[in-house]
Short mmCIF file of N, CA and C in Angstrom, two decimals:
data_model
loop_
_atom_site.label_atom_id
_atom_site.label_comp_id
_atom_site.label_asym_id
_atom_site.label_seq_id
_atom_site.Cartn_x
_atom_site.Cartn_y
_atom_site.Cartn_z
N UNK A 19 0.79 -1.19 0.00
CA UNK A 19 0.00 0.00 0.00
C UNK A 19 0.85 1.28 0.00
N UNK A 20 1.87 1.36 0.77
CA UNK A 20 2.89 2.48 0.88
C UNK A 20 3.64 3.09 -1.13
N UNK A 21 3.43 1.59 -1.23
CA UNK A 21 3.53 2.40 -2.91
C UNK A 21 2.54 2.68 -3.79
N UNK A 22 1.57 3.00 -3.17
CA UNK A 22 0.88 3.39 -4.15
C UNK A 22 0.38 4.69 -3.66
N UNK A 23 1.00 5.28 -2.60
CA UNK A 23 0.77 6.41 -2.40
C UNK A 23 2.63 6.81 -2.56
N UNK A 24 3.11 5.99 -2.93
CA UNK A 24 4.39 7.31 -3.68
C UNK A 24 4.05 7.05 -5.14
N UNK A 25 3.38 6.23 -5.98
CA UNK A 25 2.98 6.77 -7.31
C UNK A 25 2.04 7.57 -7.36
N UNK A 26 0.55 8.07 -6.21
CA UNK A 26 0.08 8.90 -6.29
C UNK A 26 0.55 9.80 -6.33
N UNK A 27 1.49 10.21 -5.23
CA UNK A 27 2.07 11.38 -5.02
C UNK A 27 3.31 12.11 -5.73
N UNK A 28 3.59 10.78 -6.72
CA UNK A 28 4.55 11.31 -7.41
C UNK A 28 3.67 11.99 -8.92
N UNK A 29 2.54 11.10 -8.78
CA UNK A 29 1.82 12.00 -10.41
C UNK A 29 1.58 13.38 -9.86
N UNK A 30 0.92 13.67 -8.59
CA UNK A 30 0.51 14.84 -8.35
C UNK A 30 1.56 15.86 -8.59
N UNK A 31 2.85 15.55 -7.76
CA UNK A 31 3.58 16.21 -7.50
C UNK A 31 3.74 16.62 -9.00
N UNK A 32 4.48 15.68 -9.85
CA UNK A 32 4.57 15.58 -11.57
C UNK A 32 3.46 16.75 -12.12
N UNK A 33 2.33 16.31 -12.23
CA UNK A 33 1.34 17.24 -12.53
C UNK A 33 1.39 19.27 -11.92
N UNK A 34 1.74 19.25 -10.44
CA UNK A 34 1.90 20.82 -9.62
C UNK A 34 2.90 21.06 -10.65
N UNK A 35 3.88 20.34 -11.02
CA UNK A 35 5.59 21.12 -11.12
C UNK A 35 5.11 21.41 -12.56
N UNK A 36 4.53 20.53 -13.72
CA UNK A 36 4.49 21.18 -14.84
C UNK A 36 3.82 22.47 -14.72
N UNK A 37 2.85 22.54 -14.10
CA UNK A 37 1.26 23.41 -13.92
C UNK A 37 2.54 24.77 -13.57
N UNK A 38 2.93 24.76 -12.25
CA UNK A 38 3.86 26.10 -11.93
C UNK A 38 5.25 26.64 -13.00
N UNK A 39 5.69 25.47 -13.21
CA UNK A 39 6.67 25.94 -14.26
C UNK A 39 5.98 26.59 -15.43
N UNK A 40 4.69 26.33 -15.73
CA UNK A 40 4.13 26.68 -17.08
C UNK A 40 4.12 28.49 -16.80
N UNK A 41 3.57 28.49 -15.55
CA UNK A 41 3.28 29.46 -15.30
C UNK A 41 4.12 30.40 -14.89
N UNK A 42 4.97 29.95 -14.44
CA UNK A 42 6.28 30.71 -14.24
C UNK A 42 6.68 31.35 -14.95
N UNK A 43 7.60 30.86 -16.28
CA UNK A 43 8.40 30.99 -17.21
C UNK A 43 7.71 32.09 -18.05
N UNK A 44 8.94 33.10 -18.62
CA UNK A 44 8.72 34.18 -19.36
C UNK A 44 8.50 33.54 -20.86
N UNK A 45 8.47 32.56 -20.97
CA UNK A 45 8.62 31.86 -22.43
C UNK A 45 6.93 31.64 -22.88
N UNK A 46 6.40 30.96 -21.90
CA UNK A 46 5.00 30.92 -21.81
C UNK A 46 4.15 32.44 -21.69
N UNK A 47 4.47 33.32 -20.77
CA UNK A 47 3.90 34.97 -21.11
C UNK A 47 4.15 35.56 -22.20
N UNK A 48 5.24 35.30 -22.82
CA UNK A 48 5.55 35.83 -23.84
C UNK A 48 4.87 35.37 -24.68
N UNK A 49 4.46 33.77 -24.88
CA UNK A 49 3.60 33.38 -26.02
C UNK A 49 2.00 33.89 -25.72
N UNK A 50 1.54 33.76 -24.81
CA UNK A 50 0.58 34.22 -24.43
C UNK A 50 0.09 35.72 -25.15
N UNK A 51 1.34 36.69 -24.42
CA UNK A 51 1.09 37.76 -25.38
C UNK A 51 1.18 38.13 -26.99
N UNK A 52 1.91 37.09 -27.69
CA UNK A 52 2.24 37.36 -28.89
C UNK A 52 0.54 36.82 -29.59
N UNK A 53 0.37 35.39 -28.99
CA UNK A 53 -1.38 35.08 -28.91
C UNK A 53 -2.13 36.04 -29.46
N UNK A 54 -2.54 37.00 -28.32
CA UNK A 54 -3.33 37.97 -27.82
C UNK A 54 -3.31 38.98 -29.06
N UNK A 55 -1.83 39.05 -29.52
CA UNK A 55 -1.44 40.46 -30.71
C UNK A 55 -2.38 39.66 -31.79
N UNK A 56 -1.80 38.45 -31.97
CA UNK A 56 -2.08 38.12 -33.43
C UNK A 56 -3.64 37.78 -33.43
N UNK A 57 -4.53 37.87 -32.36
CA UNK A 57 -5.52 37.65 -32.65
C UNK A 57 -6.20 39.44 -32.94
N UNK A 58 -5.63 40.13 -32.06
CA UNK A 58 -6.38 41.48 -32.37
C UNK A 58 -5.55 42.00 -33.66
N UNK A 59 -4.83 41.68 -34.21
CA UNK A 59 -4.29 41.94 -35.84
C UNK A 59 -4.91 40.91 -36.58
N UNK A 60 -5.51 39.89 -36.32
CA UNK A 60 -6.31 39.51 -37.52
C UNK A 60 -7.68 40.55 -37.57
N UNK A 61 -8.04 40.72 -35.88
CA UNK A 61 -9.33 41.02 -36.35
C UNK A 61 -8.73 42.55 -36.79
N UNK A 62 -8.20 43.00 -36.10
CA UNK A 62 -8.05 44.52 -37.20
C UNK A 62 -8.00 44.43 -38.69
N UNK A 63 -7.92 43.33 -39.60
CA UNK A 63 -7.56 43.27 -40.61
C UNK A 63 -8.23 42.43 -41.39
N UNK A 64 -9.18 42.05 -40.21
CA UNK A 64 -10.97 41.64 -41.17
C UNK A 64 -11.75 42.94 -41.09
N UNK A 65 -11.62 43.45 -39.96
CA UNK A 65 -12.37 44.98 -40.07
C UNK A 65 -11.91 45.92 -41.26
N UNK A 66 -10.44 45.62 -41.22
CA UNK A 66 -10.35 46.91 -42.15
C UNK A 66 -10.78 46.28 -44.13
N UNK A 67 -10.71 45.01 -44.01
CA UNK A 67 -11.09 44.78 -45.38
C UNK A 67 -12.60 44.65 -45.18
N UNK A 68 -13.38 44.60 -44.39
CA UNK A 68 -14.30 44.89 -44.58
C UNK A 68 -15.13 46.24 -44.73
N UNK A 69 -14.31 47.15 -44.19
CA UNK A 69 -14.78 48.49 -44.20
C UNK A 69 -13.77 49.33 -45.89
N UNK A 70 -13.10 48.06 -46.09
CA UNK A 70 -13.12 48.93 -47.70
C UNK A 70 -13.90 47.98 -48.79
N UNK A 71 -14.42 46.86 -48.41
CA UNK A 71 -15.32 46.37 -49.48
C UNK A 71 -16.68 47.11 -49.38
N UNK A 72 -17.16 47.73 -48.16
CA UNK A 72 -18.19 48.53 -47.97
C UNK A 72 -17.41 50.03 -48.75
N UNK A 73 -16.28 50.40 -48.41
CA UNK A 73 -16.17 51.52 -49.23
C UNK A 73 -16.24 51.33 -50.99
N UNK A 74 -16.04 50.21 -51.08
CA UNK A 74 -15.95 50.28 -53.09
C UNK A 74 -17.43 49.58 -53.42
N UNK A 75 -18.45 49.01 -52.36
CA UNK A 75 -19.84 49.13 -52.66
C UNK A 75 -20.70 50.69 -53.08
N UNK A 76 -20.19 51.43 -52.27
CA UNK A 76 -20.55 52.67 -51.89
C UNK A 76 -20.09 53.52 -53.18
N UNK A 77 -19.05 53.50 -53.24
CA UNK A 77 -18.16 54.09 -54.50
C UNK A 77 -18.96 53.89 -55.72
N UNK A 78 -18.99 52.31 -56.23
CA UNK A 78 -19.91 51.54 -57.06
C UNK A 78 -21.53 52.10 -57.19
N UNK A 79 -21.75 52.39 -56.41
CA UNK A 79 -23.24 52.74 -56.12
C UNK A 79 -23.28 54.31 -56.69
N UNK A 80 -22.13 55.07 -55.65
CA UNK A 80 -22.02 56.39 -56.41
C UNK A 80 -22.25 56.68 -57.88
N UNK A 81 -21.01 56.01 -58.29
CA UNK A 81 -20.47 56.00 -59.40
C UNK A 81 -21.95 55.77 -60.85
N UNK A 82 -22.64 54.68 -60.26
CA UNK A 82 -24.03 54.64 -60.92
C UNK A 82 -24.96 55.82 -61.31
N UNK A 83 -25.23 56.15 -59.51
CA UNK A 83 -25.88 57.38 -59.62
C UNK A 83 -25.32 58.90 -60.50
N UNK A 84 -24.58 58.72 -60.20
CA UNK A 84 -23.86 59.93 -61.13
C UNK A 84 -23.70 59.86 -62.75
N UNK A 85 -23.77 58.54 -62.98
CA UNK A 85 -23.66 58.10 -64.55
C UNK A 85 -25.69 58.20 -65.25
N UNK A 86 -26.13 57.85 -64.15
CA UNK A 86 -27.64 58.43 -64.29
C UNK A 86 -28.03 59.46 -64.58
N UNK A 87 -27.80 60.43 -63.31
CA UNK A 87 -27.49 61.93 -63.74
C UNK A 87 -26.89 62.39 -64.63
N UNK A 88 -25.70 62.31 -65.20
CA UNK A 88 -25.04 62.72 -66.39
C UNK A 88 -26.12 62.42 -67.33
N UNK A 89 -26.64 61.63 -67.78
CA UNK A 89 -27.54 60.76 -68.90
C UNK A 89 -28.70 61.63 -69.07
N UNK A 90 -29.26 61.84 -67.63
CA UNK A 90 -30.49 63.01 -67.61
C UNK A 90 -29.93 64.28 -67.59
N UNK A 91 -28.69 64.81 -67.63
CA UNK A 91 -28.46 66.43 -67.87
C UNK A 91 -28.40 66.25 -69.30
N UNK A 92 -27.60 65.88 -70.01
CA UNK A 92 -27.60 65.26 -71.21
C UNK A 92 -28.78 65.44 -72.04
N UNK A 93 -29.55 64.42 -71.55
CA UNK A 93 -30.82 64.73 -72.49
C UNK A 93 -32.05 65.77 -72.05
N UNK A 94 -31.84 66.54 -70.84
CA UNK A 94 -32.31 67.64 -70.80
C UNK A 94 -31.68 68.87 -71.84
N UNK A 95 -30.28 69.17 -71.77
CA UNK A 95 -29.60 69.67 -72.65
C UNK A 95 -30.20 69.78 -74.14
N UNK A 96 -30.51 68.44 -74.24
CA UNK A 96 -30.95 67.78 -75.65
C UNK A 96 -32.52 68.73 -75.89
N UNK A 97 -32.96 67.89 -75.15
CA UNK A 97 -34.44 69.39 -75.06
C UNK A 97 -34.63 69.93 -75.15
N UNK A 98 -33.69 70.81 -73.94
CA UNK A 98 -33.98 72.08 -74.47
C UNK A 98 -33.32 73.00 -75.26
N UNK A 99 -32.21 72.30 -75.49
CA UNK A 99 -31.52 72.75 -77.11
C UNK A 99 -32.54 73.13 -78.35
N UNK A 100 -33.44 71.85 -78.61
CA UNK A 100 -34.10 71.72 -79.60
C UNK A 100 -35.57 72.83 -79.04
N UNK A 101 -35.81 72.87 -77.43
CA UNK A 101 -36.95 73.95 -77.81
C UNK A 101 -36.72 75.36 -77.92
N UNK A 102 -35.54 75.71 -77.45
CA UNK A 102 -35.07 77.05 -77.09
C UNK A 102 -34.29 77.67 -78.27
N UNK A 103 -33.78 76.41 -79.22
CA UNK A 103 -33.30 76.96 -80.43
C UNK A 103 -34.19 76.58 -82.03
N UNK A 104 -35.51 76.64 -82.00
CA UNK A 104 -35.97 75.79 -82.65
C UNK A 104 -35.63 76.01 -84.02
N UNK A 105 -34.70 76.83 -84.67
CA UNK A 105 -34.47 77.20 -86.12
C UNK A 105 -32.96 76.55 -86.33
N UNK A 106 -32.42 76.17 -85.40
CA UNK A 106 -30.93 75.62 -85.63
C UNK A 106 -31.25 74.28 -86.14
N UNK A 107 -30.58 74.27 -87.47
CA UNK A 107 -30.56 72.79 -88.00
C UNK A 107 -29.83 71.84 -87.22
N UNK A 108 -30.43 70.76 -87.56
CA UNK A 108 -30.26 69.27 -86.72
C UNK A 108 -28.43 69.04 -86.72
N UNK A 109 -27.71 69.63 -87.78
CA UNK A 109 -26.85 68.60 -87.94
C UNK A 109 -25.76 69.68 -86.87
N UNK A 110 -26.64 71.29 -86.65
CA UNK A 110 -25.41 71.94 -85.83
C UNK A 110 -25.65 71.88 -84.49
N UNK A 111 -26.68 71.19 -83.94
CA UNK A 111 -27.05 70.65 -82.78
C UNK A 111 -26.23 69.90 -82.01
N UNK A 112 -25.01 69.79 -81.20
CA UNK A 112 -24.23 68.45 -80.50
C UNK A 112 -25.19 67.49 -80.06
N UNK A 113 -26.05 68.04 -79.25
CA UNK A 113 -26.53 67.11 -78.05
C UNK A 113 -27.49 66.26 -79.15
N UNK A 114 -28.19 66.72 -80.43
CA UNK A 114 -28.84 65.80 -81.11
C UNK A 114 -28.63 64.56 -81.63
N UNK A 115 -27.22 64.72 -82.62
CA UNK A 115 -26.00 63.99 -83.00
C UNK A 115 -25.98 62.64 -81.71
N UNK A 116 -25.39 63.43 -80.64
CA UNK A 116 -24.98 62.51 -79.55
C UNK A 116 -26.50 61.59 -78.96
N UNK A 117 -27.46 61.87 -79.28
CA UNK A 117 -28.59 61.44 -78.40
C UNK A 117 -28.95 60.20 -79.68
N UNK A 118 -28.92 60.92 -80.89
CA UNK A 118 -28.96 58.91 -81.93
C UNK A 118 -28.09 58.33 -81.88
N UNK A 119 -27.08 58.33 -82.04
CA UNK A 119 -25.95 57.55 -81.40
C UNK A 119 -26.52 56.89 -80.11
N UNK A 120 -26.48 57.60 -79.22
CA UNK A 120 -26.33 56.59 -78.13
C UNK A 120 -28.15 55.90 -78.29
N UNK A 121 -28.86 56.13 -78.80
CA UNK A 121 -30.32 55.49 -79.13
C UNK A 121 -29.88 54.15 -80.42
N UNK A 122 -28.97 54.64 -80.69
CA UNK A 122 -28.60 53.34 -81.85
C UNK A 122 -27.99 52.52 -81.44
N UNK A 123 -27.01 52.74 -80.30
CA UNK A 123 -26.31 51.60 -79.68
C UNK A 123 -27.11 50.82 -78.76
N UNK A 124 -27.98 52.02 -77.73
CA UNK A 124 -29.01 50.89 -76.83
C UNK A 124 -29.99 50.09 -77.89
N UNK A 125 -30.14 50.52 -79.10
CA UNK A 125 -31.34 49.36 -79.54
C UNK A 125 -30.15 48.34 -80.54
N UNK A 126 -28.73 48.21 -80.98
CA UNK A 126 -27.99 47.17 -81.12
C UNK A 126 -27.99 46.41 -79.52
N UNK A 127 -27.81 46.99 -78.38
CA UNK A 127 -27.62 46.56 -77.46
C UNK A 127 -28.78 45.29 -77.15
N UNK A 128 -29.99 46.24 -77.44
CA UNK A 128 -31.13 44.84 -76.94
C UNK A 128 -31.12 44.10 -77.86
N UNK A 129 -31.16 44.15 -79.32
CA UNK A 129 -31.06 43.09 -80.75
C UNK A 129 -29.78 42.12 -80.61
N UNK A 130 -28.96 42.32 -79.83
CA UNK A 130 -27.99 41.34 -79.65
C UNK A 130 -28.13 40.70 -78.70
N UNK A 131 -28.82 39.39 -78.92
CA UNK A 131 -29.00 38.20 -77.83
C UNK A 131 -28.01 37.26 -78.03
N UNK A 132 -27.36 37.39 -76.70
CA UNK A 132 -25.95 36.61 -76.56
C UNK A 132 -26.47 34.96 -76.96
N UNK A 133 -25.91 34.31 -77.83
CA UNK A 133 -26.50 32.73 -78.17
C UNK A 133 -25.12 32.06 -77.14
N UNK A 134 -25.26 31.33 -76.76
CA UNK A 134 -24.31 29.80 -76.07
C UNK A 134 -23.66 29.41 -77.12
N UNK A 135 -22.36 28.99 -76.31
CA UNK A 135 -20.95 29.12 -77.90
C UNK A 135 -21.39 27.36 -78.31
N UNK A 136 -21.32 27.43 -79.37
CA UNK A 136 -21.52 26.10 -80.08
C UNK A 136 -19.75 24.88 -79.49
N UNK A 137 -20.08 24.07 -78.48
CA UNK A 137 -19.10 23.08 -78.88
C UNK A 137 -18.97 21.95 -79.38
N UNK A 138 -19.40 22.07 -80.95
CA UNK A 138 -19.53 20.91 -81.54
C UNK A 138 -19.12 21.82 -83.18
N UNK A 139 -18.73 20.95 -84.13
CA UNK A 139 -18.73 21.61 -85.45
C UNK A 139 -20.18 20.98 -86.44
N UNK A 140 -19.88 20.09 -86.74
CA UNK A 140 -20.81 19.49 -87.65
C UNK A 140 -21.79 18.29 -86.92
N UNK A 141 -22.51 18.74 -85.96
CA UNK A 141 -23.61 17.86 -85.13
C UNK A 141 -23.28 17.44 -84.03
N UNK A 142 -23.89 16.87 -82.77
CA UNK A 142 -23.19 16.61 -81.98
C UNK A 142 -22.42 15.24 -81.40
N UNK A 143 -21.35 15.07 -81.12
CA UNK A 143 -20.66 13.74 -81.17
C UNK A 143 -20.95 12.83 -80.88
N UNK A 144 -21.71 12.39 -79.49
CA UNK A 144 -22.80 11.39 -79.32
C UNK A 144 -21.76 11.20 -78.16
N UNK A 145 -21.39 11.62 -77.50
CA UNK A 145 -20.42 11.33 -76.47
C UNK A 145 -21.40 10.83 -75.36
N UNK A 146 -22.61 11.69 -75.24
CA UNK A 146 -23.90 10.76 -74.46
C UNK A 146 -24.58 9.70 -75.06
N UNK A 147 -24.19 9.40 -76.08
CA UNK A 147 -24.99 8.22 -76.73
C UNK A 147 -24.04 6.91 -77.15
N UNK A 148 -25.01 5.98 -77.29
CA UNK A 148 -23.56 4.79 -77.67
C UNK A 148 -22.88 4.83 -78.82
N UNK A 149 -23.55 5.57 -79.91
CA UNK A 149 -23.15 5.47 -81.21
C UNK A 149 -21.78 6.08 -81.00
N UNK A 150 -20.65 5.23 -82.34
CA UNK A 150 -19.44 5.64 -82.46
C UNK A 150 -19.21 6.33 -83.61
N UNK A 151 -18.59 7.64 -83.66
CA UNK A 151 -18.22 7.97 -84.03
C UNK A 151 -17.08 7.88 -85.89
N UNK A 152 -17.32 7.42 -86.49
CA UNK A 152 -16.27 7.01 -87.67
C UNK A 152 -14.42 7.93 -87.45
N UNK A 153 -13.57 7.39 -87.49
CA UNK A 153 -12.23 8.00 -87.30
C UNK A 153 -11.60 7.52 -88.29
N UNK A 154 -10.81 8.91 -89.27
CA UNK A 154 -10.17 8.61 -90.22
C UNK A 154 -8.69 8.04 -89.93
N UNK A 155 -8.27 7.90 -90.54
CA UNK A 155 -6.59 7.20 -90.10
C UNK A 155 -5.90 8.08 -90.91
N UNK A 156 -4.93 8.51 -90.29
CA UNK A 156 -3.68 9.07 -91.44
C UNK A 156 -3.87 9.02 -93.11
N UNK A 157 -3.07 8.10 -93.39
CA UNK A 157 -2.90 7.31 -94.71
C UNK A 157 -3.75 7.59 -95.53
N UNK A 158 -5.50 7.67 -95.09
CA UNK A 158 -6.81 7.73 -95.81
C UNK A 158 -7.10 8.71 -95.91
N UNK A 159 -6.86 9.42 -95.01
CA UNK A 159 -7.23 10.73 -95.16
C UNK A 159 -6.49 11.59 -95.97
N UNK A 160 -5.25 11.53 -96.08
CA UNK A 160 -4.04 11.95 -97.36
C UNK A 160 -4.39 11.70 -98.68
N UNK A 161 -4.46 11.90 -99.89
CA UNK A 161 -4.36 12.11 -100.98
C UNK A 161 -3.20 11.34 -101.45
N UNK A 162 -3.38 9.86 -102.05
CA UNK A 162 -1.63 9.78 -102.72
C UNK A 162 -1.23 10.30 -104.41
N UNK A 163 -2.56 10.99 -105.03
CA UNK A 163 -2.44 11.57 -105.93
C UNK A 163 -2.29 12.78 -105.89
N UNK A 164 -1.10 13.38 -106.62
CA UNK A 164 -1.15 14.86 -107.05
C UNK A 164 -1.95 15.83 -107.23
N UNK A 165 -2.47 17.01 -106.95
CA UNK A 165 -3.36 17.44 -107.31
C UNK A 165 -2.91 18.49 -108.57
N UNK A 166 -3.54 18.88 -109.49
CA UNK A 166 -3.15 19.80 -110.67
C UNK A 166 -3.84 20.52 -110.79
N UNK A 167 -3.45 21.86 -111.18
CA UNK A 167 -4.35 22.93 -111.31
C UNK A 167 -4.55 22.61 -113.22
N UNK A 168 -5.71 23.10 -113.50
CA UNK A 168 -6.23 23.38 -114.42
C UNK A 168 -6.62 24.30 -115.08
N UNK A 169 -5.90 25.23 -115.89
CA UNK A 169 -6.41 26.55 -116.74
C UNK A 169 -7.49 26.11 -117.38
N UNK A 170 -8.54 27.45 -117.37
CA UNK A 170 -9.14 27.32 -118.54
C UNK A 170 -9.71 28.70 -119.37
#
């Protein structure tokens, strides 16, 4: 029985001495604190990319609105160009010029319906189906006759 209270007492003891040394040692505070940094420098540096993806939302958003506005000074311009000058021919007009143009590109814009790129040339291969395919061979596919041009 006497030994099994010096293996108790030797785990305990075993167990206090790591526990205080841990705690002791400048090696362990020091990691502790370096810890502590690198966790408040990550989060500083999710905050700060998050507060510039909110800044180039914002920007983005601006940037819209203002391209709106331009579009409506523009064709106010256009307006009242044409009511305030009503004897100036069309072709010495800027803002007129500029307003079919950009009316010719938005209606190419909607007439162009993007189609899905074709990946196939001449039908489709049957790569989902069982049918095989025919494959030429070299040799057959070559010509062993000359070809000649012909005047006429």
């Amino acid at each position: 029985m006497p030994w099994i209270y010096a293996i108790v007492g030797l785990l305990v003891g075993a167990i206090l001495g790591i526990v205080i040394s841990r705690l002791t040692t400048p090696q362990y505070k020091k990691q502790k604190t370096i810890q502590k940094d690198l966790e408040s420098a990550k989060f500083a540096l999710e905050q700060q990319r998050q507060e510039l993806s909110d800044h180039f939302a914002q920007t983005a958003e601006m940037l819209d609105i203002l391209g709106k506005d331009y579009t409506k000074l523009y064709q106010h311009m256009a307006k009242t160009s044409s009511e305030l000058l009503p004897n100036l021919p069309e072709q010495d007009n800027p803002f007129i010029k500029k307003i079919a143009e950009h009316n010719i590109e938005q209606a190419q814009d909607v007439n162009s319906v993007e189609q899905p790129p074709k990946d196939y040339v001449n039908g489709a291969t049957g790569l989902l189906r069982e049918e095989k395919k025919e494959v030429i061979e070299a040799p057959e596919a070559v010509s062993q006759e000359p070809i000649t041009a012909k005047a006429s």
